[in-house]
PDB file of C-alpha atoms in Angstrom:
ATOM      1  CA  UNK A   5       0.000   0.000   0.000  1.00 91.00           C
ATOM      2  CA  UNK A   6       0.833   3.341  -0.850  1.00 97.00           C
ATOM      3  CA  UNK A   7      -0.650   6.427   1.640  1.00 98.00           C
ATOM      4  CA  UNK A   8      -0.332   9.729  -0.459  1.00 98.00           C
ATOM      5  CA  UNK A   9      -0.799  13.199   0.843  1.00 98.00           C
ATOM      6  CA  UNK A  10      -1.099  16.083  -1.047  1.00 98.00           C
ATOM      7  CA  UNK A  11      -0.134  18.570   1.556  1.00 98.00           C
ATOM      8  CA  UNK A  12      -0.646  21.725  -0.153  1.00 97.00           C
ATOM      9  CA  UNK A  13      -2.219  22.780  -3.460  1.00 97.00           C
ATOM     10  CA  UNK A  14      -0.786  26.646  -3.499  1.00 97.00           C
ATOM     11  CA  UNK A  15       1.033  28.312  -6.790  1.00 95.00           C
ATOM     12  CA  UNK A  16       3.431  30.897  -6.204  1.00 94.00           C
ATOM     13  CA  UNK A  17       2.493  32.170  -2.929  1.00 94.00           C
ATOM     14  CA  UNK A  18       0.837  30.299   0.611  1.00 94.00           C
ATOM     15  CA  UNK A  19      -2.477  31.389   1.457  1.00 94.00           C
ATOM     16  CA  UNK A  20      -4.735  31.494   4.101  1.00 93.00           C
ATOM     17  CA  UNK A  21      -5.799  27.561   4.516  1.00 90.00           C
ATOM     18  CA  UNK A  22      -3.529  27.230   1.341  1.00 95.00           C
ATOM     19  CA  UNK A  23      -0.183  26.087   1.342  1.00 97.00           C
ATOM     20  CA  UNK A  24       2.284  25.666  -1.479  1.00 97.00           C
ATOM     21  CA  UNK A  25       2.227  22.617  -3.653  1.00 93.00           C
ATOM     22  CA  UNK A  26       4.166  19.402  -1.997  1.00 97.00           C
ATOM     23  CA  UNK A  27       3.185  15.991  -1.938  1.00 98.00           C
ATOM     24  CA  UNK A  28       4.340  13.442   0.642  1.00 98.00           C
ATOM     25  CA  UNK A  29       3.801   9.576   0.395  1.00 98.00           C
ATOM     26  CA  UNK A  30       4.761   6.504   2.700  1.00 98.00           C
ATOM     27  CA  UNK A  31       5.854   3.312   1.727  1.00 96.00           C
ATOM     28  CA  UNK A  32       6.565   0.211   3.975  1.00 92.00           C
ATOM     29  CA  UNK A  33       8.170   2.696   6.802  1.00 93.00           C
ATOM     30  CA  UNK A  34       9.587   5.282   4.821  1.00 96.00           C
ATOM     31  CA  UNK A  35       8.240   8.408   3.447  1.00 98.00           C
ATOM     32  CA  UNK A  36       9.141  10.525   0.418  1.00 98.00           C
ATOM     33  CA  UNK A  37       8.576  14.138   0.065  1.00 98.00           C
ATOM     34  CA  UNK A  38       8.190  16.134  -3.820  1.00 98.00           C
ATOM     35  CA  UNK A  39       9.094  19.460  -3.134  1.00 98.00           C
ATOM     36  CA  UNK A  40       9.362  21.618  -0.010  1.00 98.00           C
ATOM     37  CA  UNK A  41       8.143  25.284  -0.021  1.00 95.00           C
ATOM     38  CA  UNK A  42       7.179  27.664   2.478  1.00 94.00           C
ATOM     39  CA  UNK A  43       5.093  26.089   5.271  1.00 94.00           C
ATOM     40  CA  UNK A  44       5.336  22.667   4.047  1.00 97.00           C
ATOM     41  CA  UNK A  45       7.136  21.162   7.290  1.00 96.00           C
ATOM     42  CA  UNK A  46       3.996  22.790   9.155  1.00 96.00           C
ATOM     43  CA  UNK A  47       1.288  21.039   6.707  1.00 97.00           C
ATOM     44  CA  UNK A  48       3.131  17.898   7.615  1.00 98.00           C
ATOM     45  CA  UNK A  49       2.493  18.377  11.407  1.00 96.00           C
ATOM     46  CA  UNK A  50      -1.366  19.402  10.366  1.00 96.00           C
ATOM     47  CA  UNK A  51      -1.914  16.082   9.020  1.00 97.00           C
ATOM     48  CA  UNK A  52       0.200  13.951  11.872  1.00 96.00           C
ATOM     49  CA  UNK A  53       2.031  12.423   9.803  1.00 97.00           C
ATOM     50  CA  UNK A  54       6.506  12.716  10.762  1.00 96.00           C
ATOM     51  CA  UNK A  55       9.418  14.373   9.345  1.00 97.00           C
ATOM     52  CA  UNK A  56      11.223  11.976  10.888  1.00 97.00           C
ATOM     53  CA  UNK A  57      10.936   9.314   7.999  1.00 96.00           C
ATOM     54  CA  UNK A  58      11.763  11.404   5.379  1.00 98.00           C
ATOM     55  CA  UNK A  59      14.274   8.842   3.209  1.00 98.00           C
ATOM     56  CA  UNK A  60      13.981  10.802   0.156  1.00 98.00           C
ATOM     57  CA  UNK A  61      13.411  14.537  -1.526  1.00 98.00           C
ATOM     58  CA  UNK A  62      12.806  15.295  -4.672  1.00 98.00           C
ATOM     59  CA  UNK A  63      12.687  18.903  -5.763  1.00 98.00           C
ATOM     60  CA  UNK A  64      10.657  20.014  -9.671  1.00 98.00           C
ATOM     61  CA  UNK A  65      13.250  22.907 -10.354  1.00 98.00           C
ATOM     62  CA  UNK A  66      14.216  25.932  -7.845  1.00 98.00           C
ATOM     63  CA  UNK A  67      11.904  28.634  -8.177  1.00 97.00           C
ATOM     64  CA  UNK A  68      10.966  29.193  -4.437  1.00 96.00           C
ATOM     65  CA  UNK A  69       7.752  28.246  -4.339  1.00 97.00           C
ATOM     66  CA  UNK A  70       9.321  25.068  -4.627  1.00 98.00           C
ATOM     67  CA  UNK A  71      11.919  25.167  -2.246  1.00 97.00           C
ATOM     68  CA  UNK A  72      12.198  27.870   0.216  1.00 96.00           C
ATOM     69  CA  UNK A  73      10.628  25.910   3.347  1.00 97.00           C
ATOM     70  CA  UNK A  74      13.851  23.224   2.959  1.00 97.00           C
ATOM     71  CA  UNK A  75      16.096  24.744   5.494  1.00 97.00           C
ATOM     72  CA  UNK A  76      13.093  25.032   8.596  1.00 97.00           C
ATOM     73  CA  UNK A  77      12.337  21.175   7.712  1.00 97.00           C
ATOM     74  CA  UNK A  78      15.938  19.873   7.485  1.00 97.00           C
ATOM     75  CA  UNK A  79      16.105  21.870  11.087  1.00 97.00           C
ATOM     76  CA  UNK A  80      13.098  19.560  12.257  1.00 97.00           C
ATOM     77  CA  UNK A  81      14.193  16.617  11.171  1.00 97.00           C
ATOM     78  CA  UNK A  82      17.636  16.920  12.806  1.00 96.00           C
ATOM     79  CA  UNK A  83      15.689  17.981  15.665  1.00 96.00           C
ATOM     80  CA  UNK A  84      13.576  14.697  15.526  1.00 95.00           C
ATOM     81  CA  UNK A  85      17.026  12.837  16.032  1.00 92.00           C
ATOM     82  CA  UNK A  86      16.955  11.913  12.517  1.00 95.00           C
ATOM     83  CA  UNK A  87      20.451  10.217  11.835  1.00 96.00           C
ATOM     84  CA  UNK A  88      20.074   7.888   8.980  1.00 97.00           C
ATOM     85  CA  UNK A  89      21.292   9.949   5.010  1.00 97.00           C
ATOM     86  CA  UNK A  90      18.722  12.057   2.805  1.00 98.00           C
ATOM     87  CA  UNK A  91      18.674  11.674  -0.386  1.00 98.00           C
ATOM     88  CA  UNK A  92      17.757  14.745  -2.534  1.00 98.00           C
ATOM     89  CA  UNK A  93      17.184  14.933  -6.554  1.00 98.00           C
ATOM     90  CA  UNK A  94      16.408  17.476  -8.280  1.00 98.00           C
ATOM     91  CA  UNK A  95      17.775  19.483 -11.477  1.00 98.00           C
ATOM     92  CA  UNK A  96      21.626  19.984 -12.211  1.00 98.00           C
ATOM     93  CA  UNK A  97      22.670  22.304  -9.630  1.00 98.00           C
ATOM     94  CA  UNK A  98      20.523  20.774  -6.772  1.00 98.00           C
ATOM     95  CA  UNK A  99      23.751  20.673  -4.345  1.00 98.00           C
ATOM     96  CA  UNK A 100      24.412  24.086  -4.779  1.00 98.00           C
ATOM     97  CA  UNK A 101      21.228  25.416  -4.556  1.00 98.00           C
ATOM     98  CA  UNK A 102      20.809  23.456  -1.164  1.00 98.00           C
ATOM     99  CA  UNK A 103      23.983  24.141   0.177  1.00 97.00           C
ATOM    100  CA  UNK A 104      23.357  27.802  -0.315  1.00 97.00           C
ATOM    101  CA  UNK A 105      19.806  27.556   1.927  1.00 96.00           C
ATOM    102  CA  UNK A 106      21.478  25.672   4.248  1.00 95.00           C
ATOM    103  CA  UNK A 107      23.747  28.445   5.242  1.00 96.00           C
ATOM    104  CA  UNK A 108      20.836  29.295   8.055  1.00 94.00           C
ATOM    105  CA  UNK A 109      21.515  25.403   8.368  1.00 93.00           C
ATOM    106  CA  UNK A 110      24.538  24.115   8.622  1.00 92.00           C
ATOM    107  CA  UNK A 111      24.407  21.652  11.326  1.00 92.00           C
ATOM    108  CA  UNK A 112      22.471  18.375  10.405  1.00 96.00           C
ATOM    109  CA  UNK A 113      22.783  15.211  12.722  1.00 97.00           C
ATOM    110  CA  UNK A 114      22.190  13.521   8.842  1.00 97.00           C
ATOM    111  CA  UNK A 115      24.001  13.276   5.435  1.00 97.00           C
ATOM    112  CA  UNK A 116      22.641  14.539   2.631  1.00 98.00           C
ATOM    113  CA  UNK A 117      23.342  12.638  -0.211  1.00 98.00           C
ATOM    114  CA  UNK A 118      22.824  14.763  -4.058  1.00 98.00           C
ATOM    115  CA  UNK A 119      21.565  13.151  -7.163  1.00 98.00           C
ATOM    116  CA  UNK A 120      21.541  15.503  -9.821  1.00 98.00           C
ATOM    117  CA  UNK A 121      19.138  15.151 -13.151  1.00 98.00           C
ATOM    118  CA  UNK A 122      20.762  16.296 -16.373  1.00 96.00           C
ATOM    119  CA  UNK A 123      19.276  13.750 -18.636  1.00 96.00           C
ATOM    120  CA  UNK A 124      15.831  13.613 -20.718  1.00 97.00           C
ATOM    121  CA  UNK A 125      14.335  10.618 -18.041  1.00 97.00           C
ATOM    122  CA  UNK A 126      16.280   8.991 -14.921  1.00 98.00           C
ATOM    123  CA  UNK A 127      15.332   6.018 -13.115  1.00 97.00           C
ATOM    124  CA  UNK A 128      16.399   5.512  -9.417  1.00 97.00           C
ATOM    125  CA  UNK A 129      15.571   2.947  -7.181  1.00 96.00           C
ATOM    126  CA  UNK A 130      15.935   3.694  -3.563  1.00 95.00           C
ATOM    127  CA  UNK A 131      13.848   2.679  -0.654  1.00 92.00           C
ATOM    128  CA  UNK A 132      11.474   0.319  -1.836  1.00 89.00           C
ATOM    129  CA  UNK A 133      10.564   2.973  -4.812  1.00 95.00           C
ATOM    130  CA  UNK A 134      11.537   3.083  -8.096  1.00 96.00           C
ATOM    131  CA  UNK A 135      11.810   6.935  -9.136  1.00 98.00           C
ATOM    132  CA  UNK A 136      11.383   8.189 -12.665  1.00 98.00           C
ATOM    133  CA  UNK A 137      12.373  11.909 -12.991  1.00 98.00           C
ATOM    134  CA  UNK A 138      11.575  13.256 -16.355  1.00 98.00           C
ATOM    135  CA  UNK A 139      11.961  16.887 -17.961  1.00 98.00           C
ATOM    136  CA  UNK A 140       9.057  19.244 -18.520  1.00 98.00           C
ATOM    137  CA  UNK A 141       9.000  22.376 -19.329  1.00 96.00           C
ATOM    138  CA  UNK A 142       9.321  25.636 -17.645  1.00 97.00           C
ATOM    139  CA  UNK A 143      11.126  28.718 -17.935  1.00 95.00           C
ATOM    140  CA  UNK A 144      14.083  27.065 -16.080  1.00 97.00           C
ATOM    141  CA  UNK A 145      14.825  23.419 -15.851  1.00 97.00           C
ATOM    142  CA  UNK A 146      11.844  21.414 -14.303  1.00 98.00           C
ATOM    143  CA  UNK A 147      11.045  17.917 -13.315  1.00 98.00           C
ATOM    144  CA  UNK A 148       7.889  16.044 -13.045  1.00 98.00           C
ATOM    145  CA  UNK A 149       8.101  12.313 -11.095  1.00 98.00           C
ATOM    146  CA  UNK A 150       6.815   8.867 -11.440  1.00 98.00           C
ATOM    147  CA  UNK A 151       6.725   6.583  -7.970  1.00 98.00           C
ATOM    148  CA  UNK A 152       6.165   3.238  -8.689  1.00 97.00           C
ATOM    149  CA  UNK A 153       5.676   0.064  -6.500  1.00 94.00           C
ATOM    150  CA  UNK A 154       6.552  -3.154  -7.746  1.00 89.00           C
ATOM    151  CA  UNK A 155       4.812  -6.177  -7.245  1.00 86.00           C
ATOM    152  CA  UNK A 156       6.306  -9.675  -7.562  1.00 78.00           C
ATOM    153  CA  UNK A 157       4.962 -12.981  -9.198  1.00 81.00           C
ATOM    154  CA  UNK A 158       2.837 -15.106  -6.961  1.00 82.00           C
ATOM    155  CA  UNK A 159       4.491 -17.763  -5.438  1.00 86.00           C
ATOM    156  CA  UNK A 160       4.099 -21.179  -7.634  1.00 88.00           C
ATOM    157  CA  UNK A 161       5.176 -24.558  -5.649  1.00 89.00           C
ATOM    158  CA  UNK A 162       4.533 -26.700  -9.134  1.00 89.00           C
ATOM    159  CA  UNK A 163       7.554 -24.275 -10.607  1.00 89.00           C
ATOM    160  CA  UNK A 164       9.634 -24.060  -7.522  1.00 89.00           C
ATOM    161  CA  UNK A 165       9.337 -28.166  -7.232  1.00 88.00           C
ATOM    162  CA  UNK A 166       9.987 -28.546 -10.825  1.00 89.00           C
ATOM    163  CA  UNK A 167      13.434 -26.286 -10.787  1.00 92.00           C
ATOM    164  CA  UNK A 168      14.213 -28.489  -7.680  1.00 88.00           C
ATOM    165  CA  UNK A 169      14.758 -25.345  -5.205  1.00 92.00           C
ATOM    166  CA  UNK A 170      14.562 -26.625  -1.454  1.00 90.00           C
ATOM    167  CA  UNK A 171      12.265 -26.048   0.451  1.00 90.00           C
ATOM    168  CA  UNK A 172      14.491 -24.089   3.000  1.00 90.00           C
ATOM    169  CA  UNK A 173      15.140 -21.191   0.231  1.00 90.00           C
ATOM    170  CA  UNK A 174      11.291 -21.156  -0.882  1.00 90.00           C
ATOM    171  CA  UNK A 175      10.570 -18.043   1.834  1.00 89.00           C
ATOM    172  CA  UNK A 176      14.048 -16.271   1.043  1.00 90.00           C
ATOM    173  CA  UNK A 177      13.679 -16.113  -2.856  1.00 90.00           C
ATOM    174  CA  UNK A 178       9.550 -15.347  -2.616  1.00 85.00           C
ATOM    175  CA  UNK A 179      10.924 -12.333  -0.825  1.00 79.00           C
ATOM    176  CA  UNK A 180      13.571 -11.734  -3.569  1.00 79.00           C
ATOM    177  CA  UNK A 181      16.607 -12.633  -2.196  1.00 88.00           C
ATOM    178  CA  UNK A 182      19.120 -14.723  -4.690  1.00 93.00           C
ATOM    179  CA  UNK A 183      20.806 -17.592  -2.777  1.00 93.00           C
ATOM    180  CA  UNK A 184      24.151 -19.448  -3.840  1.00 90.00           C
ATOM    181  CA  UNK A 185      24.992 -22.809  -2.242  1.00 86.00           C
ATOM    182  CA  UNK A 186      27.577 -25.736  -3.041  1.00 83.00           C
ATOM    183  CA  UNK A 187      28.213 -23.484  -6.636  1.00 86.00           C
ATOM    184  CA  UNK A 188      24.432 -23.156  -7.189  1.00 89.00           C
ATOM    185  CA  UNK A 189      22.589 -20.414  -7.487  1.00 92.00           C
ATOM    186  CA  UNK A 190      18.757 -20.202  -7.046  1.00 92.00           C
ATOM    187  CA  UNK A 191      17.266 -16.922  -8.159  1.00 92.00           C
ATOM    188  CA  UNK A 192      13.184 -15.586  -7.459  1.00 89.00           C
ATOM    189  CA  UNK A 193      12.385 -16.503 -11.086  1.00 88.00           C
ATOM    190  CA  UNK A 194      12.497 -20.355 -10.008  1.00 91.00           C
ATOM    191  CA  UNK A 195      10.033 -20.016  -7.744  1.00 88.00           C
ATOM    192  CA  UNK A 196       7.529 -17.018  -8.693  1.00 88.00           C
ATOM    193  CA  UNK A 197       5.069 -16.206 -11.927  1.00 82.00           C
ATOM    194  CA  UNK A 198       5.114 -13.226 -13.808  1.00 84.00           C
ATOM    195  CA  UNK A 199       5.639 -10.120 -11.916  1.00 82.00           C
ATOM    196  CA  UNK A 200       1.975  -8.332 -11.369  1.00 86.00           C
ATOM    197  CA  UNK A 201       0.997  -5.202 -12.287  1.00 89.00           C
ATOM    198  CA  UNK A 202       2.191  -2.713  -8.951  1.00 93.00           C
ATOM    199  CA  UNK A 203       1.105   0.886  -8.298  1.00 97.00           C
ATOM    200  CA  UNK A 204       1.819   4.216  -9.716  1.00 98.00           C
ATOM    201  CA  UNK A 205       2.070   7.868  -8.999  1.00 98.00           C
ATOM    202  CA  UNK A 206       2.777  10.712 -11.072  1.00 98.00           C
ATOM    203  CA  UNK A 207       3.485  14.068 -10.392  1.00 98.00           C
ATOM    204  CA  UNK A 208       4.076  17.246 -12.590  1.00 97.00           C
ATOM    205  CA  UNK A 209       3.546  20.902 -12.108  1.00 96.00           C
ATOM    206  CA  UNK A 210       4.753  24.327 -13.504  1.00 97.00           C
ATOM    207  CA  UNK A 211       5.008  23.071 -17.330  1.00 97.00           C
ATOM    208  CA  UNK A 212       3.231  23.097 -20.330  1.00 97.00           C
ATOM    209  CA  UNK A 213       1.922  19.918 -21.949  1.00 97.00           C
ATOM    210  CA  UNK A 214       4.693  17.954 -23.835  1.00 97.00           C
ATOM    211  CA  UNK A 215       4.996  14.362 -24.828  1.00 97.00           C
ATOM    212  CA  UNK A 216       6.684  13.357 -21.727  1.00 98.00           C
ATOM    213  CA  UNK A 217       4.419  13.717 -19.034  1.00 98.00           C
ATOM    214  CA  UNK A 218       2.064  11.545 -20.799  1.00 98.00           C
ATOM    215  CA  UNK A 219       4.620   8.695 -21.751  1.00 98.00           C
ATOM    216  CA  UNK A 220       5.397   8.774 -17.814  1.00 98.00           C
ATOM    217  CA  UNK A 221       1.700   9.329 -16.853  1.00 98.00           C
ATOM    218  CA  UNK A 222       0.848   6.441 -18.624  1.00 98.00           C
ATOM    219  CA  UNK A 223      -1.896   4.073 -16.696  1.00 97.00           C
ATOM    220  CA  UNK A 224      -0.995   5.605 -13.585  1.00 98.00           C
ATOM    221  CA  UNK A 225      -3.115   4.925 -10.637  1.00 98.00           C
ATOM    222  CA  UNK A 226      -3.221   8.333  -9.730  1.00 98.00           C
ATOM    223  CA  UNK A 227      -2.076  11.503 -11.782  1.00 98.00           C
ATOM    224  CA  UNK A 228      -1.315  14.967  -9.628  1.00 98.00           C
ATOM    225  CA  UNK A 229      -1.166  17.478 -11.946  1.00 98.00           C
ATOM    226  CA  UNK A 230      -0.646  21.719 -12.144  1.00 97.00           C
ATOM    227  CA  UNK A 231      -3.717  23.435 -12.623  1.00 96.00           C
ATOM    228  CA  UNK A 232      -2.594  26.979 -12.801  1.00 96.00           C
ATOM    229  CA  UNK A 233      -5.487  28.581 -14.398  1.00 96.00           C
ATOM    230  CA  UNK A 234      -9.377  27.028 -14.066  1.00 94.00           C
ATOM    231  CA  UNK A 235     -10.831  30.211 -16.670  1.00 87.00           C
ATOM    232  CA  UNK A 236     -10.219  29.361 -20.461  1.00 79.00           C
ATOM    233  CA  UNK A 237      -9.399  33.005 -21.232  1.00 85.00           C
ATOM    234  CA  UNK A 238      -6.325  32.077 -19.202  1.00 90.00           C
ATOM    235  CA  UNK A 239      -4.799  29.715 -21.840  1.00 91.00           C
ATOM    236  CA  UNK A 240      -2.332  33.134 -23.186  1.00 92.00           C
ATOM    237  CA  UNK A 241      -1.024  33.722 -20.236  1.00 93.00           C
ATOM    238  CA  UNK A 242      -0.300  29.750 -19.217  1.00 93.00           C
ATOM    239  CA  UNK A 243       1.590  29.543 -22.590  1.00 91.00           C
ATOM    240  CA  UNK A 244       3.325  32.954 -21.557  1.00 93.00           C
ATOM    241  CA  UNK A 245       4.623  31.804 -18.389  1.00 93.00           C
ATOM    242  CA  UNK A 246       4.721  28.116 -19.098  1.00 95.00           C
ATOM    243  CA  UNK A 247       2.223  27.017 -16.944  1.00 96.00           C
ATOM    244  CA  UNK A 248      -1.431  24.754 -17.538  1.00 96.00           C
ATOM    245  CA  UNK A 249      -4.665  25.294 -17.300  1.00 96.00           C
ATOM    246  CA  UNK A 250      -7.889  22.798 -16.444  1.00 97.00           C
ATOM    247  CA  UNK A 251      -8.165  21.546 -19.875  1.00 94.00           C
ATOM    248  CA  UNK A 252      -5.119  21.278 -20.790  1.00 96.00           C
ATOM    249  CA  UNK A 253      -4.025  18.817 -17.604  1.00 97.00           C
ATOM    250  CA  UNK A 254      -7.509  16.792 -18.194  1.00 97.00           C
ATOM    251  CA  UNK A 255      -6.701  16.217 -21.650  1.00 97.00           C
ATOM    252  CA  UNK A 256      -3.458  14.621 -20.293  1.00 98.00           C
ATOM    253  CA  UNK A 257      -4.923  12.491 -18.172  1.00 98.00           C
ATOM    254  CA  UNK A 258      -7.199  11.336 -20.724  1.00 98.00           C
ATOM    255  CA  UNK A 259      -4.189  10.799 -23.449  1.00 98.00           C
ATOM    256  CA  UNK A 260      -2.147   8.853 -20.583  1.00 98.00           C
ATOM    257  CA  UNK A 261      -5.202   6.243 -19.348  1.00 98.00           C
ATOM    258  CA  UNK A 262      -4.679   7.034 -15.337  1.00 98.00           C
ATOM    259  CA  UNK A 263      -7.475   6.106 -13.321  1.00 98.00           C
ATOM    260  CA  UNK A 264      -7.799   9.203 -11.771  1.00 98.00           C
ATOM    261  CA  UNK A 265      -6.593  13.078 -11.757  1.00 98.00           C
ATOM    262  CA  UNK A 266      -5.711  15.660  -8.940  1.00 98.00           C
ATOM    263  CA  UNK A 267      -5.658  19.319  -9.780  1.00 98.00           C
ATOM    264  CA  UNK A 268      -3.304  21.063  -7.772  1.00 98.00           C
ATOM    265  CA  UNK A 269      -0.912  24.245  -8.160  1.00 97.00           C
ATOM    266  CA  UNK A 270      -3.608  27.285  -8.091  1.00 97.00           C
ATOM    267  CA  UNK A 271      -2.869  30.345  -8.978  1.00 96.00           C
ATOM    268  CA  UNK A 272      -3.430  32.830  -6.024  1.00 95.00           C
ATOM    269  CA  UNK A 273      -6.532  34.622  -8.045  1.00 93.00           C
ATOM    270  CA  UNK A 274      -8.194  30.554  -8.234  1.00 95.00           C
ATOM    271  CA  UNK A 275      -9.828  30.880  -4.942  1.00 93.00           C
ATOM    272  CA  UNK A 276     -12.897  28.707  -5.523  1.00 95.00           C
ATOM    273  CA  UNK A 277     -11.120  25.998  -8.088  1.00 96.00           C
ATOM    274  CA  UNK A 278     -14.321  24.009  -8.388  1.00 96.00           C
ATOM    275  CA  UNK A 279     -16.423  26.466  -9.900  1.00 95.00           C
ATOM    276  CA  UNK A 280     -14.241  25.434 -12.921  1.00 95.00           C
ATOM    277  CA  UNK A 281     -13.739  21.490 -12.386  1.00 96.00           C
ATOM    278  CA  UNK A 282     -16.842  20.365 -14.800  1.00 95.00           C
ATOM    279  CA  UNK A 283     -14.988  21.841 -17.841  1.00 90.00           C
ATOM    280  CA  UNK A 284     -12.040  19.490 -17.103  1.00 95.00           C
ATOM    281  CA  UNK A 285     -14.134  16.533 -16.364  1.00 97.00           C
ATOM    282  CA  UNK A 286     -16.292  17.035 -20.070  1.00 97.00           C
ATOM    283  CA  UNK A 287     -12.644  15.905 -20.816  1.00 97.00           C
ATOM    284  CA  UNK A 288     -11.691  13.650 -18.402  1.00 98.00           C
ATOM    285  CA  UNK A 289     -14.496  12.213 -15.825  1.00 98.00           C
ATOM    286  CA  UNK A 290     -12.573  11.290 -13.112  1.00 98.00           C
ATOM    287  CA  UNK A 291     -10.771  14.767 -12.450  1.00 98.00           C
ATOM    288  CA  UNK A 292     -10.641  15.641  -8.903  1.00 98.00           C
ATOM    289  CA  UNK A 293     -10.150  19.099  -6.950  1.00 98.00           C
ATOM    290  CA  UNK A 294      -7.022  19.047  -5.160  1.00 97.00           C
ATOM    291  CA  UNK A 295      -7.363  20.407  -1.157  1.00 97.00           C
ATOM    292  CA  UNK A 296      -5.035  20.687   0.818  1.00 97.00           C
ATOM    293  CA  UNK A 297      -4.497  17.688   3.012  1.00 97.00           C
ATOM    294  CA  UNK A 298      -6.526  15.685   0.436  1.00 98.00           C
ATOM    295  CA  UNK A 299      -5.185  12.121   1.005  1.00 98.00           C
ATOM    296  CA  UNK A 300      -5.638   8.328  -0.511  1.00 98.00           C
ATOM    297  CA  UNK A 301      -3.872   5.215   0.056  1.00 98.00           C
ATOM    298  CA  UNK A 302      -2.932   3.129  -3.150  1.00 97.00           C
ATOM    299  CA  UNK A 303      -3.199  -0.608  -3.343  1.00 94.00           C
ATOM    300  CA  UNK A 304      -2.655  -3.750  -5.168  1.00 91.00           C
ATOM    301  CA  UNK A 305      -5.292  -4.623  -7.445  1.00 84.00           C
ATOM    302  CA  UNK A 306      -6.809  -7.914  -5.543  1.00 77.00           C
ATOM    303  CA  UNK A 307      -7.971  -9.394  -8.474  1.00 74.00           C
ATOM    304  CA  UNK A 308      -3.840  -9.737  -9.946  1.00 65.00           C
TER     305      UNK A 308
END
């Protein structure tokens, strides 16, 4: 199971019961946090969930909408008596950028460990998630993210009997683990069926539609997306400062096949976002109005 919170749904500035765009799931003990900007360590603490298990951040680009609310959280999760490494990607230039906020910092009881993107798509695997970074575009280099959650064959005794695996490994390799004994080597493929379909998230903001977000998008389970501008006599300006509106993000979803669609990213003049959600959903049914706090939890599909 994957719990996922969208912990703020604010563009360019926090407002009153509004706070910047971040996102924050948890995986089998360990959580992983897109983005960071002002207030974001305090939505955290409004929806009781911990800083503390923070394994990984991933950062869009560096305008500091983005951003600016990393130094106050790295302070609070030092302060938790966090000691195990962060890891941190983001754009070329993600060290620097940190290490230049952290000068109000500099004294973590942690490591932070850097993985710059410079490339057109990245896959990382780290914590249980595999991490797909992929380049939108902005008016400076920006990321959008794909979490995904793999899910192993079942376990097949007829196929585990037949490659003559003994019964003392069966447990080990259904878990994944490769064993080697007496110059043999028994591997999870001897004993399990097809992997399953697992589950997948993908995140984008502050771009305009390209290509790539839907290639990445593609059958997610759930697709958080920027909604800049609800009013269709915003599309100039969206294509003037790279941003989306409603229908543009809808017909995204409906091009990539997700199952369902979170608007997020308002522009400070959206106050009521909903008065513009049927638009979007003429184009994709299942679009959803992105709150703050707004949460789901992810899971297998029972029937694989």
């Amino acid at each position: 199971m994957l719990d996922v919170c969208l912990l703020g749904t604010s563009g360019m500035m926090p407002l009153p019961g509004r706070w910047l765009t971040a996102l924050m799931t948890r995986y089998n003990g360990s959580s992983l946090l897109i983005d960071c900007g002002e207030g974001t360590q305090i939505a955290i603490k409004e929806k009781g969930w911990s800083v503390h298990d923070i394994d990984i951040i991933c950062i869009t680009h560096f305008h500091g909408d983005h951003i600016s609310g990393l130094p106050g959280l790295l302070l609070s999760m030092g302060n938790s008596e966090r000691t195990k490494p962060v890891y941190m990607i983001g754009p070329k230039g993600l060290k620097r950028v940190v290490d230049s906020l952290r000068v109000i910092a500099p004294e973590l009881p942690f490591e932070l460990k850097f993985i710059e993107l410079n490339e057109a798509e990245k896959e990382i695997e780290l914590a249980g998630y595999i991490i797909r970074g992929f380049h939108v575009r902005h008016n400076i280099p920006c990321y959008g993210y794909s979490l995904l959650i793999k899910r192993g064959g079942r376990f097949m005794v007829e196929k585990a009997e037949e490659n003559r695996v003994p019964l003392k490994y069966w447990n080990r390799l259904q878990k994944g683990e490769t064993i080697e004994e007496d110059g043999k080597i028994y591997t999870p493929d001897m004993v399990l069926g097809p992997e399953r379909k697992g589950i997948k998230l993908t995140y984008c903001t502050d771009t305009r539609p390209v290509k790539a977000i839907v290639e990445n998008a593609k059958g997610s389970d759930l697709f958080i997306c920027e909604g800049m501008y609800g009013e269709k006599d915003k599309d100039i300006k969206a294509r003037e400062y790279k941003h989306m509106t409603f229908h543009e993000a809808a017909k995204l979803a409906k091009e990539a096949e997700v199952k369902e669609m979170w608007l997020t990213h308002y522009s400070p003049s959206l106050t009521r976002p909903e008065e513009f959600i049927n638009e979007a959903r003429q184009i994709f049914p299942n679009t959803k109005v992105g709150r703050d706090k707004k949460s789901t939890t992810l899971e297998f599909d029972k029937k694989e």
